[in-house]
Coordinates of N, CA and C in Angstrom, one line a residue:
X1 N -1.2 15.5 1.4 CA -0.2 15.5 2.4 C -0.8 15.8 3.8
X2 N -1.7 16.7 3.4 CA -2.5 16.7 5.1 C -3.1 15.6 6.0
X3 N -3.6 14.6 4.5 CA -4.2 13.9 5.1 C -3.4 12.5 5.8
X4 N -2.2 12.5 5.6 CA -1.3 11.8 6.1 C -0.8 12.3 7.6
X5 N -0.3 13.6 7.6 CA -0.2 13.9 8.7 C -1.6 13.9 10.0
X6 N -2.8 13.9 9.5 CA -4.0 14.2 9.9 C -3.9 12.7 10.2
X7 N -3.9 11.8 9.6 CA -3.5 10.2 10.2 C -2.5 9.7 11.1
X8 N -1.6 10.8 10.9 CA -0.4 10.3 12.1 C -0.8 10.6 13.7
X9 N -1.5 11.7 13.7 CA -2.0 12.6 14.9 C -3.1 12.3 15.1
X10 N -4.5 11.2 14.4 CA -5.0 10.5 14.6 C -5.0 9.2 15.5
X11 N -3.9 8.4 15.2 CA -3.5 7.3 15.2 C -2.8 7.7 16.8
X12 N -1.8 9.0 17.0 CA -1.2 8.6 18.2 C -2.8 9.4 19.6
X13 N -3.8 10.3 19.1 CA -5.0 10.2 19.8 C -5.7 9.0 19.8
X14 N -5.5 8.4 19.2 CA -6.4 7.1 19.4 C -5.6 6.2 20.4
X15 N -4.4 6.0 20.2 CA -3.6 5.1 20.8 C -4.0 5.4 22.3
X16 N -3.4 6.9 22.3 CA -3.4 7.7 23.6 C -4.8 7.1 24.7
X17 N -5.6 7.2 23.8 CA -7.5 7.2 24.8 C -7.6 5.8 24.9
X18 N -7.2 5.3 23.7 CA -7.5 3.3 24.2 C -6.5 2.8 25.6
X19 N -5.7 3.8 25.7 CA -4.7 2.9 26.7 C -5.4 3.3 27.7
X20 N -5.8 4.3 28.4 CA -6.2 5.0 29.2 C -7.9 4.4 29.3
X21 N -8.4 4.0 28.4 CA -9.8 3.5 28.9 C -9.8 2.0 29.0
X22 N -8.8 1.5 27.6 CA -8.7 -0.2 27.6 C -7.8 -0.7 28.8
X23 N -7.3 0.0 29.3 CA -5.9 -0.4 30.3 C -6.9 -0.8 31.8
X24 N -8.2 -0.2 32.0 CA -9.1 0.1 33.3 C -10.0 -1.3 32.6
X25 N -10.1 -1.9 32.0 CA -10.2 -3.3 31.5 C -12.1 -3.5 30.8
X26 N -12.1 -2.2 30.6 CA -13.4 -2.2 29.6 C -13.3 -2.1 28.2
X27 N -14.4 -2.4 27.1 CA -14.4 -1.9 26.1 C -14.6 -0.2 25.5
X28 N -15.2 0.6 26.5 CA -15.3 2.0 26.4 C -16.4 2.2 25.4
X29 N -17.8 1.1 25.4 CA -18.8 1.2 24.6 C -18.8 1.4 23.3
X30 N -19.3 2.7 22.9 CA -18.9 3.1 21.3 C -17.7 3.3 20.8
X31 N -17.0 3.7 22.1 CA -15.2 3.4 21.2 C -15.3 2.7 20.7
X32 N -15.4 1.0 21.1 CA -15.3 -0.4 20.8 C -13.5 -1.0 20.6
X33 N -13.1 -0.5 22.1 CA -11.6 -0.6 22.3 C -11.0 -1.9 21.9
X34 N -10.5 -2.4 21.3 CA -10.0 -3.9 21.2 C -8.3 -3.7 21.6
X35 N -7.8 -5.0 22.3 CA -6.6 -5.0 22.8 C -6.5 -6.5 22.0
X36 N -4.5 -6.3 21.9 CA -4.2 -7.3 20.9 C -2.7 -7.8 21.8
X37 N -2.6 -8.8 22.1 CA -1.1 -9.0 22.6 C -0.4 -9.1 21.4
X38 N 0.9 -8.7 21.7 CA 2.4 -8.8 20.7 C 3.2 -8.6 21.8
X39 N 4.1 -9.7 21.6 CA 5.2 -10.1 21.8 C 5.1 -9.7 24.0
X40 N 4.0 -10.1 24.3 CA 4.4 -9.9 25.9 C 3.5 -8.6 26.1
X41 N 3.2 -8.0 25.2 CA 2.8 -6.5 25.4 C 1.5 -6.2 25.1
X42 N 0.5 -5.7 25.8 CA -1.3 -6.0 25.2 C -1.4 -4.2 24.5
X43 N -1.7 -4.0 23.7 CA -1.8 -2.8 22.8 C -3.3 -2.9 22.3
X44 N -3.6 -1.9 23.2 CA -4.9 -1.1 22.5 C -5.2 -0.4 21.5
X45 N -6.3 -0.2 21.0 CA -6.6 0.7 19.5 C -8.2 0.5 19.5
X46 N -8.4 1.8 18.6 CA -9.8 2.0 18.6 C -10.0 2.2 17.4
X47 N -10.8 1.9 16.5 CA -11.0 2.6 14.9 C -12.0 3.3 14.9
X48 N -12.9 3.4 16.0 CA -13.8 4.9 16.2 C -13.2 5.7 16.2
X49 N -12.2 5.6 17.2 CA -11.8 7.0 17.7 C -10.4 7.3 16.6
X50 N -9.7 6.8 15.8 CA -9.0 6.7 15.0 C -9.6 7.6 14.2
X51 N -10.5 7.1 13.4 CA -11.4 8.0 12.4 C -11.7 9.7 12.5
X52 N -12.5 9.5 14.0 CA -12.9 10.8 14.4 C -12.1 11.8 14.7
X53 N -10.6 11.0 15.2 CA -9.7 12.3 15.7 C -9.1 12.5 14.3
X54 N -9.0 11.6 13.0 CA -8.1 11.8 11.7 C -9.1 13.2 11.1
X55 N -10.5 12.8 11.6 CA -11.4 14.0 10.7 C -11.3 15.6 11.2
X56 N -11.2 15.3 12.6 CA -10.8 16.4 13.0 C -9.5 17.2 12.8
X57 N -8.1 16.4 12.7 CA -7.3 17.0 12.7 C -7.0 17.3 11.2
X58 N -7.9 16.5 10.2 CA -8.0 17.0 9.0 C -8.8 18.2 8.8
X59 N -9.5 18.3 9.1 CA -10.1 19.7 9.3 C -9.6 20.9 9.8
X60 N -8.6 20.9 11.1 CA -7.9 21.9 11.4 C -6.8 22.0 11.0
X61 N -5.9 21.1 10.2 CA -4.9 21.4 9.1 C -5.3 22.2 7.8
X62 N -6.3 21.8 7.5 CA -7.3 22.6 5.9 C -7.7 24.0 6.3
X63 N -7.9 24.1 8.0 CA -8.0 25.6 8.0 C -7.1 26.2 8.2
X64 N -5.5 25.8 8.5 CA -4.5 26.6 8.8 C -3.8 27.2 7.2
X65 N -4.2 26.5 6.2 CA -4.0 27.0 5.0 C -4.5 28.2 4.7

């Protein structure tokens, strides 16, 4: 179960940092930002940064136990 929640709070950090670096119209190097249009709307996402912030916040859920 942590590790679900540790993906949700992943997923809205990652969201968060791609818009903010992909929106300024770079890739953000090792992030490796990709933007995707749907429906009128360009949405950013990073699976670098997805990963890293999922490991982290999995790690600080395992120590609140």
């Amino acid at each position: 179960m942590d590790l679900l929640k540790a993906m949700g709070f992943g997923a809205l950090i990652s969201c968060c940092v791609a818009v903010v670096i992909g929106s300024q119209g770079t890739a953000g190097g090792q992030l490796a930002i990709q933007s995707v249009d749907v429906a009128d709307v360009r949405v950013y996402f990073s699976w670098p940064v997805f990963l890293a912030a999922t490991g982290l916040f999995w790690g600080l859920l395992l120590l609140q136990r």
